[in-house]
């Protein structure tokens, strides 16, 4: 199952994956900022 996930991510565009990752972390940062306020 893990190898299937790795292959799935490997077949994805690296740029697209990085964009999703950055968006994900930006969402977490925004959440903590709002939670802090």
GROMACS .gro file of N, CA and C in nm:
model
  111
    1UNK      N    1   0.084  -0.120   0.000
    1UNK     CA    2   0.000   0.000   0.000
    1UNK      C    3   0.088   0.126   0.000
    2UNK      N    4   0.194   0.123   0.081
    2UNK     CA    5   0.282   0.240   0.088
    2UNK      C    6   0.350   0.262  -0.047
    3UNK      N    7   0.394   0.150  -0.109
    3UNK     CA    8   0.460   0.163  -0.239
    3UNK      C    9   0.365   0.221  -0.342
    4UNK      N   10   0.235   0.189  -0.329
    4UNK     CA   11   0.136   0.245  -0.422
    4UNK      C   12   0.127   0.396  -0.404
    5UNK      N   13   0.129   0.441  -0.279
    5UNK     CA   14   0.123   0.585  -0.251
    5UNK      C   15   0.246   0.654  -0.307
    6UNK      N   16   0.362   0.592  -0.287
    6UNK     CA   17   0.486   0.651  -0.336
    6UNK      C   18   0.481   0.663  -0.488
    7UNK      N   19   0.433   0.557  -0.555
    7UNK     CA   20   0.424   0.561  -0.701
    7UNK      C   21   0.326   0.669  -0.744
    8UNK      N   22   0.216   0.682  -0.671
    8UNK     CA   23   0.117   0.784  -0.705
    8UNK      C   24   0.179   0.923  -0.695
    9UNK      N   25   0.250   0.949  -0.585
    9UNK     CA   26   0.314   1.080  -0.568
    9UNK      C   27   0.425   1.100  -0.671
   10UNK      N   28   0.495   0.989  -0.701
   10UNK     CA   29   0.606   0.997  -0.797
   10UNK      C   30   0.556   1.032  -0.936
   11UNK      N   31   0.434   0.986  -0.968
   11UNK     CA   32   0.378   1.013  -1.100
   11UNK      C   33   0.321   1.155  -1.108
   12UNK      N   34   0.299   1.215  -0.994
   12UNK     CA   35   0.247   1.353  -0.993
   12UNK      C   36   0.355   1.449  -1.037
   13UNK      N   37   0.312   1.565  -1.086
   13UNK     CA   38   0.410   1.669  -1.120
   13UNK      C   39   0.474   1.717  -0.991
   14UNK      N   40   0.605   1.725  -0.987
   14UNK     CA   41   0.675   1.769  -0.866
   14UNK      C   42   0.633   1.912  -0.832
   15UNK      N   43   0.618   1.994  -0.935
   15UNK     CA   44   0.580   2.133  -0.913
   15UNK      C   45   0.442   2.140  -0.848
   16UNK      N   46   0.349   2.060  -0.897
   16UNK     CA   47   0.213   2.059  -0.844
   16UNK      C   48   0.215   2.013  -0.699
   17UNK      N   49   0.295   1.912  -0.669
   17UNK     CA   50   0.305   1.860  -0.533
   17UNK      C   51   0.360   1.966  -0.438
   18UNK      N   52   0.465   2.036  -0.483
   18UNK     CA   53   0.525   2.141  -0.401
   18UNK      C   54   0.425   2.253  -0.376
   19UNK      N   55   0.348   2.286  -0.479
   19UNK     CA   56   0.248   2.392  -0.465
   19UNK      C   57   0.144   2.353  -0.361
   20UNK      N   58   0.100   2.228  -0.365
   20UNK     CA   59   0.001   2.181  -0.266
   20UNK      C   60   0.062   2.182  -0.127
   21UNK      N   61   0.189   2.142  -0.117
   21UNK     CA   62   0.256   2.137   0.012
   21UNK      C   63   0.267   2.278   0.071
   22UNK      N   64   0.309   2.374  -0.012
   22UNK     CA   65   0.321   2.512   0.035
   22UNK      C   66   0.185   2.566   0.077
   23UNK      N   67   0.082   2.537  -0.003
   23UNK     CA   68  -0.053   2.585   0.030
   23UNK      C   69  -0.098   2.525   0.162
   24UNK      N   70  -0.065   2.397   0.184
   24UNK     CA   71  -0.102   2.328   0.307
   24UNK      C   72  -0.037   2.394   0.428
   25UNK      N   73   0.094   2.423   0.417
   25UNK     CA   74   0.165   2.486   0.529
   25UNK      C   75   0.117   2.629   0.551
   26UNK      N   76   0.084   2.700   0.443
   26UNK     CA   77   0.034   2.837   0.457
   26UNK      C   78  -0.099   2.836   0.531
   27UNK      N   79  -0.181   2.734   0.505
   27UNK     CA   80  -0.310   2.722   0.572
   27UNK      C   81  -0.288   2.699   0.721
   28UNK      N   82  -0.189   2.614   0.755
   28UNK     CA   83  -0.159   2.587   0.897
   28UNK      C   84  -0.109   2.714   0.964
   29UNK      N   85  -0.021   2.788   0.896
   29UNK     CA   86   0.031   2.913   0.952
   29UNK      C   87  -0.083   3.010   0.979
   30UNK      N   88  -0.174   3.024   0.883
   30UNK     CA   89  -0.287   3.116   0.900
   30UNK      C   90  -0.372   3.072   1.018
   31UNK      N   91  -0.391   2.941   1.034
   31UNK     CA   92  -0.473   2.889   1.144
   31UNK      C   93  -0.411   2.928   1.278
   32UNK      N   94  -0.279   2.909   1.290
   32UNK     CA   95  -0.212   2.941   1.416
   32UNK      C   96  -0.215   3.091   1.443
   33UNK      N   97  -0.206   3.172   1.337
   33UNK     CA   98  -0.211   3.317   1.354
   33UNK      C   99  -0.348   3.358   1.407
   34UNK      N  100  -0.454   3.302   1.348
   34UNK     CA  101  -0.590   3.335   1.393
   34UNK      C  102  -0.614   3.281   1.534
   35UNK      N  103  -0.559   3.162   1.562
   35UNK     CA  104  -0.577   3.101   1.694
   35UNK      C  105  -0.503   3.184   1.799
   36UNK      N  106  -0.386   3.239   1.761
   36UNK     CA  107  -0.308   3.320   1.854
   36UNK      C  108  -0.379   3.450   1.887
   37UNK      N  109  -0.451   3.505   1.789
   37UNK     CA  110  -0.524   3.630   1.810
   37UNK      C  111  -0.655   3.597   1.879
   0.00000   0.00000   0.00000
